[in-house]
């Protein structure tokens, strides 16, 4: 339903951010100054999206278990 659609939106955003990371920051250990700061902000966005997708997966699984147990 709605939660799965919301999860999919965040999964798409995560894929976009990870693509930016690969394309623009292939060697992050060499970054300094502004480029390092931009990379760190991107990493924050990636971690945030990963966390939200993981939380959605947890909620979906719990609700599916609840529905399954009610049907028995």
PDB file of C-alpha atoms in Angstrom:
ATOM      1  CA  UNK A   1       0.000   0.000   0.000  1.00  0.00           C
ATOM      2  CA  UNK A   2       0.986   3.511   0.798  1.00  0.00           C
ATOM      3  CA  UNK A   3       3.949   2.574   3.003  1.00  0.00           C
ATOM      4  CA  UNK A   4       5.427   0.373   0.268  1.00  0.00           C
ATOM      5  CA  UNK A   5       5.085   3.229  -2.232  1.00  0.00           C
ATOM      6  CA  UNK A   6       6.763   5.602   0.227  1.00  0.00           C
ATOM      7  CA  UNK A   7       9.557   3.037   0.718  1.00  0.00           C
ATOM      8  CA  UNK A   8      10.019   2.757  -3.038  1.00  0.00           C
ATOM      9  CA  UNK A   9      10.381   6.542  -3.346  1.00  0.00           C
ATOM     10  CA  UNK A  10      13.133   6.520  -0.733  1.00  0.00           C
ATOM     11  CA  UNK A  11      14.783   3.523  -2.385  1.00  0.00           C
ATOM     12  CA  UNK A  12      14.880   5.476  -5.659  1.00  0.00           C
ATOM     13  CA  UNK A  13      16.385   8.488  -3.856  1.00  0.00           C
ATOM     14  CA  UNK A  14      18.970   6.195  -2.273  1.00  0.00           C
ATOM     15  CA  UNK A  15      19.912   4.796  -5.686  1.00  0.00           C
ATOM     16  CA  UNK A  16      20.290   8.336  -7.037  1.00  0.00           C
ATOM     17  CA  UNK A  17      22.520   9.380  -4.123  1.00  0.00           C
ATOM     18  CA  UNK A  18      24.634   6.242  -4.470  1.00  0.00           C
ATOM     19  CA  UNK A  19      25.030   6.967  -8.164  1.00  0.00           C
ATOM     20  CA  UNK A  20      26.272  10.465  -7.309  1.00  0.00           C
ATOM     21  CA  UNK A  21      28.725   8.961  -4.848  1.00  0.00           C
ATOM     22  CA  UNK A  22      30.140   6.581  -7.455  1.00  0.00           C
ATOM     23  CA  UNK A  23      30.253   9.173 -10.230  1.00  0.00           C
ATOM     24  CA  UNK A  24      31.565  12.201  -8.345  1.00  0.00           C
ATOM     25  CA  UNK A  25      33.505  10.762  -5.419  1.00  0.00           C
ATOM     26  CA  UNK A  26      35.291   7.564  -6.538  1.00  0.00           C
ATOM     27  CA  UNK A  27      38.165   8.149  -4.095  1.00  0.00           C
ATOM     28  CA  UNK A  28      36.673   9.908  -1.062  1.00  0.00           C
ATOM     29  CA  UNK A  29      39.777   9.357   1.051  1.00  0.00           C
ATOM     30  CA  UNK A  30      41.593  11.937  -1.104  1.00  0.00           C
ATOM     31  CA  UNK A  31      39.001  14.691  -0.656  1.00  0.00           C
ATOM     32  CA  UNK A  32      39.690  17.920   1.207  1.00  0.00           C
ATOM     33  CA  UNK A  33      37.974  21.252   1.760  1.00  0.00           C
ATOM     34  CA  UNK A  34      34.703  21.936  -0.003  1.00  0.00           C
ATOM     35  CA  UNK A  35      34.692  18.622  -1.911  1.00  0.00           C
ATOM     36  CA  UNK A  36      35.086  16.716   1.368  1.00  0.00           C
ATOM     37  CA  UNK A  37      32.250  18.697   2.926  1.00  0.00           C
ATOM     38  CA  UNK A  38      29.976  18.017  -0.061  1.00  0.00           C
ATOM     39  CA  UNK A  39      30.839  14.331   0.091  1.00  0.00           C
ATOM     40  CA  UNK A  40      30.059  14.167   3.800  1.00  0.00           C
ATOM     41  CA  UNK A  41      26.664  15.786   3.240  1.00  0.00           C
ATOM     42  CA  UNK A  42      25.961  13.241   0.503  1.00  0.00           C
ATOM     43  CA  UNK A  43      26.984  10.424   2.867  1.00  0.00           C
ATOM     44  CA  UNK A  44      24.544  11.810   5.413  1.00  0.00           C
ATOM     45  CA  UNK A  45      21.794  11.672   2.803  1.00  0.00           C
ATOM     46  CA  UNK A  46      22.711   8.113   1.877  1.00  0.00           C
ATOM     47  CA  UNK A  47      22.680   6.983   5.487  1.00  0.00           C
ATOM     48  CA  UNK A  48      19.366   8.723   6.088  1.00  0.00           C
ATOM     49  CA  UNK A  49      17.736   7.047   3.091  1.00  0.00           C
ATOM     50  CA  UNK A  50      19.193   3.651   4.055  1.00  0.00           C
ATOM     51  CA  UNK A  51      17.798   4.045   7.548  1.00  0.00           C
ATOM     52  CA  UNK A  52      14.352   5.039   6.311  1.00  0.00           C
ATOM     53  CA  UNK A  53      14.189   2.118   3.857  1.00  0.00           C
ATOM     54  CA  UNK A  54      15.284  -0.288   6.609  1.00  0.00           C
ATOM     55  CA  UNK A  55      12.635   1.111   8.955  1.00  0.00           C
ATOM     56  CA  UNK A  56       9.952   0.740   6.268  1.00  0.00           C
ATOM     57  CA  UNK A  57      11.005  -2.882   5.751  1.00  0.00           C
ATOM     58  CA  UNK A  58      10.728  -3.482   9.502  1.00  0.00           C
ATOM     59  CA  UNK A  59       7.268  -1.904   9.692  1.00  0.00           C
ATOM     60  CA  UNK A  60       5.999  -3.753   6.609  1.00  0.00           C
ATOM     61  CA  UNK A  61       7.235  -7.096   7.966  1.00  0.00           C
ATOM     62  CA  UNK A  62       5.660  -6.472  11.382  1.00  0.00           C
ATOM     63  CA  UNK A  63       2.314  -5.463   9.892  1.00  0.00           C
ATOM     64  CA  UNK A  64       2.324  -8.457   7.555  1.00  0.00           C
ATOM     65  CA  UNK A  65       3.014 -10.760  10.536  1.00  0.00           C
ATOM     66  CA  UNK A  66       0.183  -9.122  12.442  1.00  0.00           C
ATOM     67  CA  UNK A  67      -2.223  -9.568   9.534  1.00  0.00           C
ATOM     68  CA  UNK A  68      -1.118 -13.154   9.073  1.00  0.00           C
ATOM     69  CA  UNK A  69      -1.681 -14.001  12.749  1.00  0.00           C
ATOM     70  CA  UNK A  70      -5.132 -12.395  12.696  1.00  0.00           C
ATOM     71  CA  UNK A  71      -6.134 -14.588   9.788  1.00  0.00           C
ATOM     72  CA  UNK A  72      -5.478 -17.779  11.737  1.00  0.00           C
TER      73      UNK A  72
END
